[in-house]
PDB file of C-alpha atoms in Angstrom:
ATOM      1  CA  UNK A   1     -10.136  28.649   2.556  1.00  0.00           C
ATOM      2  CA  UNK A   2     -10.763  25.400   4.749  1.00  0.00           C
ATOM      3  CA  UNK A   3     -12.450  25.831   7.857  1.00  0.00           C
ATOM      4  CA  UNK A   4      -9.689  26.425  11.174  1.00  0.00           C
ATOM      5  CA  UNK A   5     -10.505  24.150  14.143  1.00  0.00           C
ATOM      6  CA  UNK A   6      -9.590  24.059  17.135  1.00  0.00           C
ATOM      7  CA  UNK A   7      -9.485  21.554  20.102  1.00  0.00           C
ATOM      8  CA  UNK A   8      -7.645  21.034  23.668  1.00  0.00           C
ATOM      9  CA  UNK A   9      -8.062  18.791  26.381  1.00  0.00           C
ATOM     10  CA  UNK A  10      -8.049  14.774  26.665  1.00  0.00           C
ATOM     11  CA  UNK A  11      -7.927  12.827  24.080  1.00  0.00           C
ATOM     12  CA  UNK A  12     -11.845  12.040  24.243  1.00  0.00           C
ATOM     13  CA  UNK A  13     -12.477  15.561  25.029  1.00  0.00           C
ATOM     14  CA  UNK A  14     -10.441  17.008  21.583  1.00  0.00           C
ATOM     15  CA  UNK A  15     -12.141  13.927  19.555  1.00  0.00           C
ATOM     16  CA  UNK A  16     -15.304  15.196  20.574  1.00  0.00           C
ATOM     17  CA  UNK A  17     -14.562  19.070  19.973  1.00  0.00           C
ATOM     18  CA  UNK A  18     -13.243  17.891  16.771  1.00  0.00           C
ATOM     19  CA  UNK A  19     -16.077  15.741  15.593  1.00  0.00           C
ATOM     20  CA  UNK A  20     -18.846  18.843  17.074  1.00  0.00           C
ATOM     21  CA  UNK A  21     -17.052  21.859  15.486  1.00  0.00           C
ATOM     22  CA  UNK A  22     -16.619  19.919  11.800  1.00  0.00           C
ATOM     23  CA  UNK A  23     -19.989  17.721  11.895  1.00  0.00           C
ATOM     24  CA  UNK A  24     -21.019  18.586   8.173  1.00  0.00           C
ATOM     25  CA  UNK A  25     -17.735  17.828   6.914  1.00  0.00           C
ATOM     26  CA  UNK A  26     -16.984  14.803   9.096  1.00  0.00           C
ATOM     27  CA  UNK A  27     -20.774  13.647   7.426  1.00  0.00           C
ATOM     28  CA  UNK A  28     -19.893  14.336   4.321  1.00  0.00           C
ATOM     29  CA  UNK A  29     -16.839  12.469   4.589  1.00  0.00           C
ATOM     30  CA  UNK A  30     -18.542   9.240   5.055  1.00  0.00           C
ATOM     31  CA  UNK A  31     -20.962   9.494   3.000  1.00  0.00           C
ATOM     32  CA  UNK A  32     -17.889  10.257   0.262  1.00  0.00           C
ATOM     33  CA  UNK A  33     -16.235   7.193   0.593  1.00  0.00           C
ATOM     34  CA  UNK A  34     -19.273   4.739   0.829  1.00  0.00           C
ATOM     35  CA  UNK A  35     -19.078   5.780  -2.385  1.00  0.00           C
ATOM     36  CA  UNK A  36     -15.483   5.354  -3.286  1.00  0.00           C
ATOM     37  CA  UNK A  37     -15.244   2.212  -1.542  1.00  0.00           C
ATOM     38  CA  UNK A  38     -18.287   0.685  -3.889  1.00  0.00           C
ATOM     39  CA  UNK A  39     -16.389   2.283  -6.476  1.00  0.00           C
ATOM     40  CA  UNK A  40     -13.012   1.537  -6.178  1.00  0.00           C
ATOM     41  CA  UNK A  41     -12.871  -1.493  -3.774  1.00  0.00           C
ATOM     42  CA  UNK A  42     -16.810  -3.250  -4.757  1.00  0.00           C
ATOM     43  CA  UNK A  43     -17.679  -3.235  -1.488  1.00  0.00           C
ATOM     44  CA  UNK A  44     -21.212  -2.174   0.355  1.00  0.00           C
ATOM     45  CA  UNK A  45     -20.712  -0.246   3.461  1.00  0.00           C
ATOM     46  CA  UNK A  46     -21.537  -3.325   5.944  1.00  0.00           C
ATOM     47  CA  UNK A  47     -18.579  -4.922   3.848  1.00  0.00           C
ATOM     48  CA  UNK A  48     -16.619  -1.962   4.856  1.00  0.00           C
ATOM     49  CA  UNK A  49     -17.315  -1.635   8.368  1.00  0.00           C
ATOM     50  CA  UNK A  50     -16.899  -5.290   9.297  1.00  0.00           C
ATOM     51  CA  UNK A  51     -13.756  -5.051   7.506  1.00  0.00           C
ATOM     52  CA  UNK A  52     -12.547  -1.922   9.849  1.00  0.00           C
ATOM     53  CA  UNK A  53     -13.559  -3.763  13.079  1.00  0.00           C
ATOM     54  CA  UNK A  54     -10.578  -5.852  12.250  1.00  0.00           C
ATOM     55  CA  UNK A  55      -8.484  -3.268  13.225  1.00  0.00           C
ATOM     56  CA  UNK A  56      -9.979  -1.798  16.579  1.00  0.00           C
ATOM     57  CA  UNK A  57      -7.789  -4.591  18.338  1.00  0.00           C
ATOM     58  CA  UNK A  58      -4.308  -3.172  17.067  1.00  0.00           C
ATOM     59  CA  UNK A  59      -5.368   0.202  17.130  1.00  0.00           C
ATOM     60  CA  UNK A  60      -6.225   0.389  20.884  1.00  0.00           C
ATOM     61  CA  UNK A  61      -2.708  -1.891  21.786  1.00  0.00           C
ATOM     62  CA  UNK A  62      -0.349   0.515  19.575  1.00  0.00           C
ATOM     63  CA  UNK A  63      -2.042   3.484  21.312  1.00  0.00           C
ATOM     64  CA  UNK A  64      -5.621   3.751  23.402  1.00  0.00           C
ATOM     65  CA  UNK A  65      -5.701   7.723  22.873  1.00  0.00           C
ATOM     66  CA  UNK A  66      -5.791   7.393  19.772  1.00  0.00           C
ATOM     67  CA  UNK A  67      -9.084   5.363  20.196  1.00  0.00           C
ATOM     68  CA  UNK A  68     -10.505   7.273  22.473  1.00  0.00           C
ATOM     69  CA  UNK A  69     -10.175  10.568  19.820  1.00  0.00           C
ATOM     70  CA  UNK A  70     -11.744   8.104  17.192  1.00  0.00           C
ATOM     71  CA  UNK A  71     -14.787   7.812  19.837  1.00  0.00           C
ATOM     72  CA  UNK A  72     -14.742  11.197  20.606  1.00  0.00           C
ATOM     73  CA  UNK A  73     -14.858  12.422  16.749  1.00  0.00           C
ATOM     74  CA  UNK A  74     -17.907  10.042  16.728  1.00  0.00           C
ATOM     75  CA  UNK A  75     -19.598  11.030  19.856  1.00  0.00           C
ATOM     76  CA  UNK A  76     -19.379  14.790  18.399  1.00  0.00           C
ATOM     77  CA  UNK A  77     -20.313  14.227  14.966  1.00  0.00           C
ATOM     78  CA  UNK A  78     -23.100  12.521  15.932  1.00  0.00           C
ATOM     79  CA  UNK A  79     -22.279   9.570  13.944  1.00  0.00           C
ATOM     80  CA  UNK A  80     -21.581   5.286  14.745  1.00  0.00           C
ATOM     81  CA  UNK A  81     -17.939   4.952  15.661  1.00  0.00           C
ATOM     82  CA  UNK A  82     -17.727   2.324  13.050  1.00  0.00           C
ATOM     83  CA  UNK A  83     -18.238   4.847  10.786  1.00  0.00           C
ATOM     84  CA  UNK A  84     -15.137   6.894  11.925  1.00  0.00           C
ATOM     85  CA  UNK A  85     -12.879   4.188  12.105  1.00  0.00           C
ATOM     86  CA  UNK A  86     -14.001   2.816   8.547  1.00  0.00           C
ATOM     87  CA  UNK A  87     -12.916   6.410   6.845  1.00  0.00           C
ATOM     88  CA  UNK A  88      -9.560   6.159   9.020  1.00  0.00           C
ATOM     89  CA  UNK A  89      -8.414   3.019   7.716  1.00  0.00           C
ATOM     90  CA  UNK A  90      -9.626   3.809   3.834  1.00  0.00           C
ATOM     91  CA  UNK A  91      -5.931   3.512   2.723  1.00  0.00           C
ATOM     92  CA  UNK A  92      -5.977  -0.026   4.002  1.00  0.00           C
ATOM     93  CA  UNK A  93      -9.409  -0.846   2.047  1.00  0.00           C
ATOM     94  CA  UNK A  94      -8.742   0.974  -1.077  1.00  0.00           C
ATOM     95  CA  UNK A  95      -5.284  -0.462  -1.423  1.00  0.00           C
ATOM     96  CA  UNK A  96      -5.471  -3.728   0.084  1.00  0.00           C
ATOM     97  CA  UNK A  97      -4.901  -6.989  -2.197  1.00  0.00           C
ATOM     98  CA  UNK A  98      -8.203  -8.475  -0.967  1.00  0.00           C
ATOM     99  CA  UNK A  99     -10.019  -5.377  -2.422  1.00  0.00           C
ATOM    100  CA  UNK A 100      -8.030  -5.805  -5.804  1.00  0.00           C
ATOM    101  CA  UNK A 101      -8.524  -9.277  -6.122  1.00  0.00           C
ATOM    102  CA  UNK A 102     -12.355  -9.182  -5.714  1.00  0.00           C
ATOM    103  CA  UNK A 103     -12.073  -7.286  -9.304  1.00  0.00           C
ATOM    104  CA  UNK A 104     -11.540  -3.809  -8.243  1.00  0.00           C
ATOM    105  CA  UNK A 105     -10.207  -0.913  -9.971  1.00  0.00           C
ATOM    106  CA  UNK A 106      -7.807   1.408  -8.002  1.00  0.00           C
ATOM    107  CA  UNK A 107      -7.951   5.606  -8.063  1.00  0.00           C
ATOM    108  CA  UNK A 108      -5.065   6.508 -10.356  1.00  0.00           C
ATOM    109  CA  UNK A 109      -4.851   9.711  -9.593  1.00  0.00           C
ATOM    110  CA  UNK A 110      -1.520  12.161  -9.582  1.00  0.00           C
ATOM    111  CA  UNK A 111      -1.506  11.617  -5.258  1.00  0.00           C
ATOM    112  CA  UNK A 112       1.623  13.408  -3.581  1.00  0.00           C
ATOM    113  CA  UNK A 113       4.677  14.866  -4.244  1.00  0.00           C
ATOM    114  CA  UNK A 114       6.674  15.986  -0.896  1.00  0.00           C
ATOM    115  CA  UNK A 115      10.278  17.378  -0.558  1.00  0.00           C
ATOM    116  CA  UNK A 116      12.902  19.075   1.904  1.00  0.00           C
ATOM    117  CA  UNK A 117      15.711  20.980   1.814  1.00  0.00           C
ATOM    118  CA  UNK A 118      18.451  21.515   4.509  1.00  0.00           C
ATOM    119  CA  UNK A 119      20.152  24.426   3.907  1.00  0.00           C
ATOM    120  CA  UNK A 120      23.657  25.368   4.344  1.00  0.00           C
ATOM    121  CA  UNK A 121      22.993  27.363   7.118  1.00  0.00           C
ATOM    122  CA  UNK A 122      20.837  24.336   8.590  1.00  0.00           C
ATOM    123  CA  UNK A 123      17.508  25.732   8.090  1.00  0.00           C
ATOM    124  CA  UNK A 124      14.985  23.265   6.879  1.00  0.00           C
ATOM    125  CA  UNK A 125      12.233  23.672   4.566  1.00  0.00           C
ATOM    126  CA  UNK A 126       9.931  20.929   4.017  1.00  0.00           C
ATOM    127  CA  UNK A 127       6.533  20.973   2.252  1.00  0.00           C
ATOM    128  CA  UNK A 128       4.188  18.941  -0.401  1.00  0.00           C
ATOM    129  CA  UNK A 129       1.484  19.152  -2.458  1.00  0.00           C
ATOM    130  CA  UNK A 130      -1.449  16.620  -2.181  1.00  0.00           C
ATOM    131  CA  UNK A 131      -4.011  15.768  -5.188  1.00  0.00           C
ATOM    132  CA  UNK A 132      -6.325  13.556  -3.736  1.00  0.00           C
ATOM    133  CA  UNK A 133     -10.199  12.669  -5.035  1.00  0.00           C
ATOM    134  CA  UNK A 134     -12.674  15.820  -5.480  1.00  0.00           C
ATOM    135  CA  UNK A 135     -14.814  15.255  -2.964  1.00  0.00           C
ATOM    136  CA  UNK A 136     -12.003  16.982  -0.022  1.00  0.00           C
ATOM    137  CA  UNK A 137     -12.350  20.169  -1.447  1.00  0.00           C
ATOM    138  CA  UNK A 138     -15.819  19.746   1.080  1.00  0.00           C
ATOM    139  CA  UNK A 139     -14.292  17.859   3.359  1.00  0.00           C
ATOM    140  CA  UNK A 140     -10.746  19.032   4.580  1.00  0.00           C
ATOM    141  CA  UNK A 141     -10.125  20.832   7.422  1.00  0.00           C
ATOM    142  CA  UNK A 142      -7.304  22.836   8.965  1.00  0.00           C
ATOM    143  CA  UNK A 143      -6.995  20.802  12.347  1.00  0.00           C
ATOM    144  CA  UNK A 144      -5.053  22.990  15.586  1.00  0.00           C
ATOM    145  CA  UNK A 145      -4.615  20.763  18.739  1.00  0.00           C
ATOM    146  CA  UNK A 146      -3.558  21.373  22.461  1.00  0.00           C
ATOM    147  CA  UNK A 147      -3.384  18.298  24.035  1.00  0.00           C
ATOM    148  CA  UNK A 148      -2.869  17.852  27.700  1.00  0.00           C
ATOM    149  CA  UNK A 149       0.743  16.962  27.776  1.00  0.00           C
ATOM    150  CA  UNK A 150       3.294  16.879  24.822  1.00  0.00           C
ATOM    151  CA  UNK A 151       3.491  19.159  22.149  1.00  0.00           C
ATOM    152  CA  UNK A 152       0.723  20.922  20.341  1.00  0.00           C
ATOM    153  CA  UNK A 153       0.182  20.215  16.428  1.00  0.00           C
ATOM    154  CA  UNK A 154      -0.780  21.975  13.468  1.00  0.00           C
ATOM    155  CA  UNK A 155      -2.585  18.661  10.417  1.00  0.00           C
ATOM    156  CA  UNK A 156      -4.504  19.503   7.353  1.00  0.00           C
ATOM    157  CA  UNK A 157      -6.764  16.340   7.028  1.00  0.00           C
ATOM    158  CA  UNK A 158     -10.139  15.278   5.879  1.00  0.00           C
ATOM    159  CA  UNK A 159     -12.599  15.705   8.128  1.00  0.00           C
ATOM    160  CA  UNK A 160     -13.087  12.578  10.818  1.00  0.00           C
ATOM    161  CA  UNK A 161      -9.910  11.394  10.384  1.00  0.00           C
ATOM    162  CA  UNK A 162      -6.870  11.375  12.745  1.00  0.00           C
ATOM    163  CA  UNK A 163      -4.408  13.895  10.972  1.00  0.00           C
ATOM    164  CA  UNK A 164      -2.406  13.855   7.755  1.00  0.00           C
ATOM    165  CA  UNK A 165       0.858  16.248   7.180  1.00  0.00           C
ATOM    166  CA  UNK A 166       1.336  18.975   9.430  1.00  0.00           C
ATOM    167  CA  UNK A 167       3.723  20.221  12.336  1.00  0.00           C
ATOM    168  CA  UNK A 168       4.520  20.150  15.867  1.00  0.00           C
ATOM    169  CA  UNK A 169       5.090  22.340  18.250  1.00  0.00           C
ATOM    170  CA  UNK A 170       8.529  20.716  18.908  1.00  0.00           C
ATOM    171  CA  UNK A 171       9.709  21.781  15.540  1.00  0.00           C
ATOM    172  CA  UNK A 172       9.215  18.460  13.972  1.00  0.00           C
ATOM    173  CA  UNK A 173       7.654  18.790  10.695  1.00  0.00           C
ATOM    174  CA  UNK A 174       5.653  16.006   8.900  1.00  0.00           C
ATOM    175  CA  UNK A 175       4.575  15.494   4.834  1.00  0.00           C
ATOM    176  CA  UNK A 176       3.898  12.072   3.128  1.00  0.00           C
ATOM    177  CA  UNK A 177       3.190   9.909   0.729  1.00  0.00           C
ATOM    178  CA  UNK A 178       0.941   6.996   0.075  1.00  0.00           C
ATOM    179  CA  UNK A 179       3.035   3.942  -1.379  1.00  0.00           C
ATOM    180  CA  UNK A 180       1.521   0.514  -2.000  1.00  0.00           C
ATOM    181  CA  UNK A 181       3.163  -2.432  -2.686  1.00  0.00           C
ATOM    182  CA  UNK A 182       2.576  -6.409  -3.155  1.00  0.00           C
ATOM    183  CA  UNK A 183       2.934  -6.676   0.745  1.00  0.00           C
ATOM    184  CA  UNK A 184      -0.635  -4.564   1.226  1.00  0.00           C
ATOM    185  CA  UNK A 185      -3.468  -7.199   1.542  1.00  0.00           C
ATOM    186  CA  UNK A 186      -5.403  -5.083   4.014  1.00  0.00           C
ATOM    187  CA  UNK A 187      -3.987  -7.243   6.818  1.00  0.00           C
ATOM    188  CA  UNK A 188      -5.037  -6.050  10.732  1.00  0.00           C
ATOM    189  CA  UNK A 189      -2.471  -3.606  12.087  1.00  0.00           C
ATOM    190  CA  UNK A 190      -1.903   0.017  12.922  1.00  0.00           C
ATOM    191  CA  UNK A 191      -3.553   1.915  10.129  1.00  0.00           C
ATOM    192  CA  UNK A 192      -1.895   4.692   7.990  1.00  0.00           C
ATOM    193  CA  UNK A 193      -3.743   7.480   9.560  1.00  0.00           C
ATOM    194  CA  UNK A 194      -3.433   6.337  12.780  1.00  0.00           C
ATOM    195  CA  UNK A 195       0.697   5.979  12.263  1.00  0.00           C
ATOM    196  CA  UNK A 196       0.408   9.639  10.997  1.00  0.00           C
ATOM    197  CA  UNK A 197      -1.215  10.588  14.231  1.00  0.00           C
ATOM    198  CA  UNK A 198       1.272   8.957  16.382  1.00  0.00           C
ATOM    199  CA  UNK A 199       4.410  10.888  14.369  1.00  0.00           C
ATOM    200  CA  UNK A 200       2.970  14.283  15.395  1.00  0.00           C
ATOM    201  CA  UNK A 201       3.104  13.222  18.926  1.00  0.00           C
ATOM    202  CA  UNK A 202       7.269  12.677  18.368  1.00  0.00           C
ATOM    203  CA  UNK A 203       9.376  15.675  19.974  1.00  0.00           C
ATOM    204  CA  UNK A 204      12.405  14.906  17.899  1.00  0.00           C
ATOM    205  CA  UNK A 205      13.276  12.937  14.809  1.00  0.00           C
ATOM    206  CA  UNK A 206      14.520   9.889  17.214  1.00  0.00           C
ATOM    207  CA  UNK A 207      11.356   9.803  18.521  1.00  0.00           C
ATOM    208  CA  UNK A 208       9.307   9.714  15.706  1.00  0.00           C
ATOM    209  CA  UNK A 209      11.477   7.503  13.849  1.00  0.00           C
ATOM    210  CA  UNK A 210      10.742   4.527  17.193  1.00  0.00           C
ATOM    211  CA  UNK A 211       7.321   5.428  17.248  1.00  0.00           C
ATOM    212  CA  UNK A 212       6.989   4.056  13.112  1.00  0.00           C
ATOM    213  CA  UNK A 213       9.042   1.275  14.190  1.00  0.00           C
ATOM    214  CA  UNK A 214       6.764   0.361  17.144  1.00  0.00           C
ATOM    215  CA  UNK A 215       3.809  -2.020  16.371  1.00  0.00           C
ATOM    216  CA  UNK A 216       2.725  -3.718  12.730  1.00  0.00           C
ATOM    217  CA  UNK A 217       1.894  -1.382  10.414  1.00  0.00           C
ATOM    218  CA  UNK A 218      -1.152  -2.367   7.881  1.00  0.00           C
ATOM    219  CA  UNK A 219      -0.085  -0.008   5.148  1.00  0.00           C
ATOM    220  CA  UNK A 220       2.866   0.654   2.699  1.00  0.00           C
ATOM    221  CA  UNK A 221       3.232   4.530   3.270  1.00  0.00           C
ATOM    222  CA  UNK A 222       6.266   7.064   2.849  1.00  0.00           C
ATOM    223  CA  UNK A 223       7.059   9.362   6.143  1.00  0.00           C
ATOM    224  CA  UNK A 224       9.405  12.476   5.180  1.00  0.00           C
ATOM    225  CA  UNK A 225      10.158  14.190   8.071  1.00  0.00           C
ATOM    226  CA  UNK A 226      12.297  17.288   8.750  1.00  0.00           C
ATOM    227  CA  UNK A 227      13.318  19.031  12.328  1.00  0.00           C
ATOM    228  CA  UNK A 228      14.072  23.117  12.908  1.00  0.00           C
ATOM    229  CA  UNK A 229      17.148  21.413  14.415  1.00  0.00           C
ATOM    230  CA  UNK A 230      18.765  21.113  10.857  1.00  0.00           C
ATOM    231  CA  UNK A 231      17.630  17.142  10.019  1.00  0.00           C
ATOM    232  CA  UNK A 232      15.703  15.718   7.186  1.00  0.00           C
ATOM    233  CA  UNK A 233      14.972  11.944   6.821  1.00  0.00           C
ATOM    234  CA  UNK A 234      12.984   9.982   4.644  1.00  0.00           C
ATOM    235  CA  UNK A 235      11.306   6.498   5.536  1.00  0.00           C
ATOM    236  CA  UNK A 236       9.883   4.498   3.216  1.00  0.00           C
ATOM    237  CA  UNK A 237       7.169   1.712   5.011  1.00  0.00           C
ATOM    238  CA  UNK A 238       6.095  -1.829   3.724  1.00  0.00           C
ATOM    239  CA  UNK A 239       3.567  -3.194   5.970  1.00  0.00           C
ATOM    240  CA  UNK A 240       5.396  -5.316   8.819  1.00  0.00           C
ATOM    241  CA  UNK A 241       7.580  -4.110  11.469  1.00  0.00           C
ATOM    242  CA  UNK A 242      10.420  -2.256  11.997  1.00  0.00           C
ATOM    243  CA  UNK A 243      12.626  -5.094   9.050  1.00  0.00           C
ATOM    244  CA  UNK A 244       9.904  -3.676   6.366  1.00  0.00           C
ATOM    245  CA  UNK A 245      11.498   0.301   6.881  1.00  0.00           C
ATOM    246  CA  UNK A 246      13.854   1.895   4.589  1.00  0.00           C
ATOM    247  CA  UNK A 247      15.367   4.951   5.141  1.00  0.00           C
ATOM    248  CA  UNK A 248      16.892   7.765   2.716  1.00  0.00           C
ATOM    249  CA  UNK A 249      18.643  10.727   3.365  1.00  0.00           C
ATOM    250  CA  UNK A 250      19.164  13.867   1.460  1.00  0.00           C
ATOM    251  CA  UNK A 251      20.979  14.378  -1.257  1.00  0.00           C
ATOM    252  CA  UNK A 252      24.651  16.109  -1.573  1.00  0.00           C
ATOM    253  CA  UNK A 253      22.966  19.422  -2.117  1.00  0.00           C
ATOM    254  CA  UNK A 254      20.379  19.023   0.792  1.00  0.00           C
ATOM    255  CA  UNK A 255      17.397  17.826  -1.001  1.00  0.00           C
ATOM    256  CA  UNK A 256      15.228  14.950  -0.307  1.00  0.00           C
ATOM    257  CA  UNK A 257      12.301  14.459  -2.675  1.00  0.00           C
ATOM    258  CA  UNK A 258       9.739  11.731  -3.155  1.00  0.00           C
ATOM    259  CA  UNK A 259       6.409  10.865  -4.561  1.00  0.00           C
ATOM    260  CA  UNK A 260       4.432   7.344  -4.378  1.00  0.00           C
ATOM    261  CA  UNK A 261       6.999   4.976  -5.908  1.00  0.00           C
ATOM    262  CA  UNK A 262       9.649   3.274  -3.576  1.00  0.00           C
ATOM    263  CA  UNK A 263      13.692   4.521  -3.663  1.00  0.00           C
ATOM    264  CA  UNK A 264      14.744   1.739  -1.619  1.00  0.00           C
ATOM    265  CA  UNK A 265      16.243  -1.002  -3.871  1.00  0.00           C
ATOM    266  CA  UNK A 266      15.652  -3.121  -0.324  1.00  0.00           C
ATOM    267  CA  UNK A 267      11.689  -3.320  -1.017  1.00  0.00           C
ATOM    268  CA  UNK A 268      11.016  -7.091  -1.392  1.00  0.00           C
ATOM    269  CA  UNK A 269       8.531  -7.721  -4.069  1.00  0.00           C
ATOM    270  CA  UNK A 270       7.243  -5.540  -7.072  1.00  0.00           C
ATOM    271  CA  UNK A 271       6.670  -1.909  -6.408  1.00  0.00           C
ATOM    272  CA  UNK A 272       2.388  -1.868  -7.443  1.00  0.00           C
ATOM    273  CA  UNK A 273       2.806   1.827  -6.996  1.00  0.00           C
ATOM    274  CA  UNK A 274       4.230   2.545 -10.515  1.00  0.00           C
ATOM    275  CA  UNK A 275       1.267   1.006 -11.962  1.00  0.00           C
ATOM    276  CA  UNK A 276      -1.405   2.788  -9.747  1.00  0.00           C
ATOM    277  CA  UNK A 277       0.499   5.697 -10.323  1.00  0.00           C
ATOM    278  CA  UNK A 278       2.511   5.367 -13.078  1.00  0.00           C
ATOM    279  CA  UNK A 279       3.147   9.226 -13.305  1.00  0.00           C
ATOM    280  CA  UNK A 280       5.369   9.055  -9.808  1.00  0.00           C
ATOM    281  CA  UNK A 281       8.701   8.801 -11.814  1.00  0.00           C
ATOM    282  CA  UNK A 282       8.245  11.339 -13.652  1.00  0.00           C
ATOM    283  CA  UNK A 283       6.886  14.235 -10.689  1.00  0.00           C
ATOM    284  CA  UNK A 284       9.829  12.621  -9.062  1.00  0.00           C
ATOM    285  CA  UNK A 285      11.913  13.936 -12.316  1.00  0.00           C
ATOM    286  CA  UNK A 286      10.228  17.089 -12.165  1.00  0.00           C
ATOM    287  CA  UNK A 287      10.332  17.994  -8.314  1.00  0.00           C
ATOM    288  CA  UNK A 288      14.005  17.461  -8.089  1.00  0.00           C
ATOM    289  CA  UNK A 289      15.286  19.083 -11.351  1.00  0.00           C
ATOM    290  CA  UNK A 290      12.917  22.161  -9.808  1.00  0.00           C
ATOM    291  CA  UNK A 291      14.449  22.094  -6.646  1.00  0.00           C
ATOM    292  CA  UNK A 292      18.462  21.998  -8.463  1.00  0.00           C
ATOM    293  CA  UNK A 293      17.171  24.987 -10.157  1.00  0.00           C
ATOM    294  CA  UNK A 294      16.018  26.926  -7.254  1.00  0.00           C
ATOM    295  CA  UNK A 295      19.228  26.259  -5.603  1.00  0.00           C
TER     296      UNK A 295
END
């Protein structure tokens, strides 16, 4: 069982609850991915956390809340903010073109299968699995939040950073996958994390939808999303703006299903995902054919 938190108040305030009430895990998530970034990416942690300066800038104009939490979450753990933001933007390092190109290897691990299905009736069921490096087992945390204003959220993330898949209060449910293609050089913009963040802040698919079209995004990254209003919609991200978003819908018996290889025949340039995770096809295969069966 991963530990339940739970925060309310301004941004600042809930960053600060959050970083206080999961302090060993929020440590432990650091020092995890100095690690994996000297690993993976060959680079020491002063490397890193110049590198995640780069995006304070575009963090604070796509949304300041969301850098205020990042402070807060640093303020409570006890820990350098730099610290915080470096584990928030680790998609960007570990993924990033620079990192490859300095003679990096890349995780290739199984990552994320996610799916929905709209029913006849309209009822929505959406869900994923996630198969990410062993050290979350210690670090993920069931995150509850009741901000201020908007609706309240449900995100099971690694500790210290911003969220991951989860649902709102406003019915809007969130999964995902990570995706990288040639576009991701690790380039400033609004990190992955961050973007997933902002989605759980959407009260309808619309919404959430213009808030992943709003500012340069660093990251390639897949966004399934799925409303209690009967709606599932799949959007497929290459880093760039809202001309770099592809979007899928389900299928003619309801499902939508995707892992961490692009659908979109519209991505420019090669997909790198099949070769970091050249099993995606396949889970793809497997997910669906599951999902016929069920029906």
């Amino acid at each position: 069982m991963y530990p339940v938190i739970r925060v309310e108040g301004d941004p600042f305030e809930r960053g600060r609850q959050y970083g206080a009430l999961a302090r060993e895990r929020v440590r432990r998530s650091i020092e995890a991915y100095r690690k994996v970034f000297a690993h993976y990416a060959t680079w020491d942690w002063p490397t890193v956390l110049g590198e995640s300066r780069r995006f304070h800038g575009p963090i604070k104009e796509f949304g300041p809340q969301y850098f205020q939490e990042l402070t807060g979450i640093a303020a409570g753990a006890e820990v350098d903010l730099d610290d915080i933001v470096a584990i928030n933007v680790r998609t960007e390092i570990m993924f990033a073109a620079k990192a490859r190109s300095s003679g990096a290897s890349l995780p290739r691990v199984a990552e994320c299968s996610s799916f929905a299905h709209v029913g006849p009736d309209g009822r929505v069921v959406v869900g994923q699995n996630w198969d990410w490096l062993p050290h979350a087992f210690d670090t993920t945390v069931v995150l509850e939040v009741v901000p201020e204003s908007g609706p309240r959220f449900v995100t099971v993330v690694e500790a210290g950073l911003l969220a991951k898949f989860g649902m709102n209060s406003a019915g809007l449910g969130l999964a995902t996958n990570a995706l990288v293609s040639a576009h991701d050089r690790g380039e400033p913009g609004v990190p992955y994390h961050v973007m997933l963040r902002a989605v759980l802040d959407a009260t309808t698919p619309t919404a959430a939808l213009a808030t992943l079209q709003r500012g340069v995004r660093s990251a390639s990254a897949n966004y399934l999303l799925a409303h209690d209003s009967g709606l599932a919609l799949d959007v497929e991200s290459a880093p760039g703006d809202f001309t770099r978003l592809f979007l899928l819908q389900p299928d003619e018996q309801g499902d939508l299903v995707h892992t961490n290889h692009f659908l979109s025949p519209q991505l420019p340039g090669p997909d790198v995902g099949l070769w970091v995770m050249p099993d995606s096809p396949f889970r793809w295969q497997r997910v669906h054919a599951a999902m016929r069966s069920a029906a």
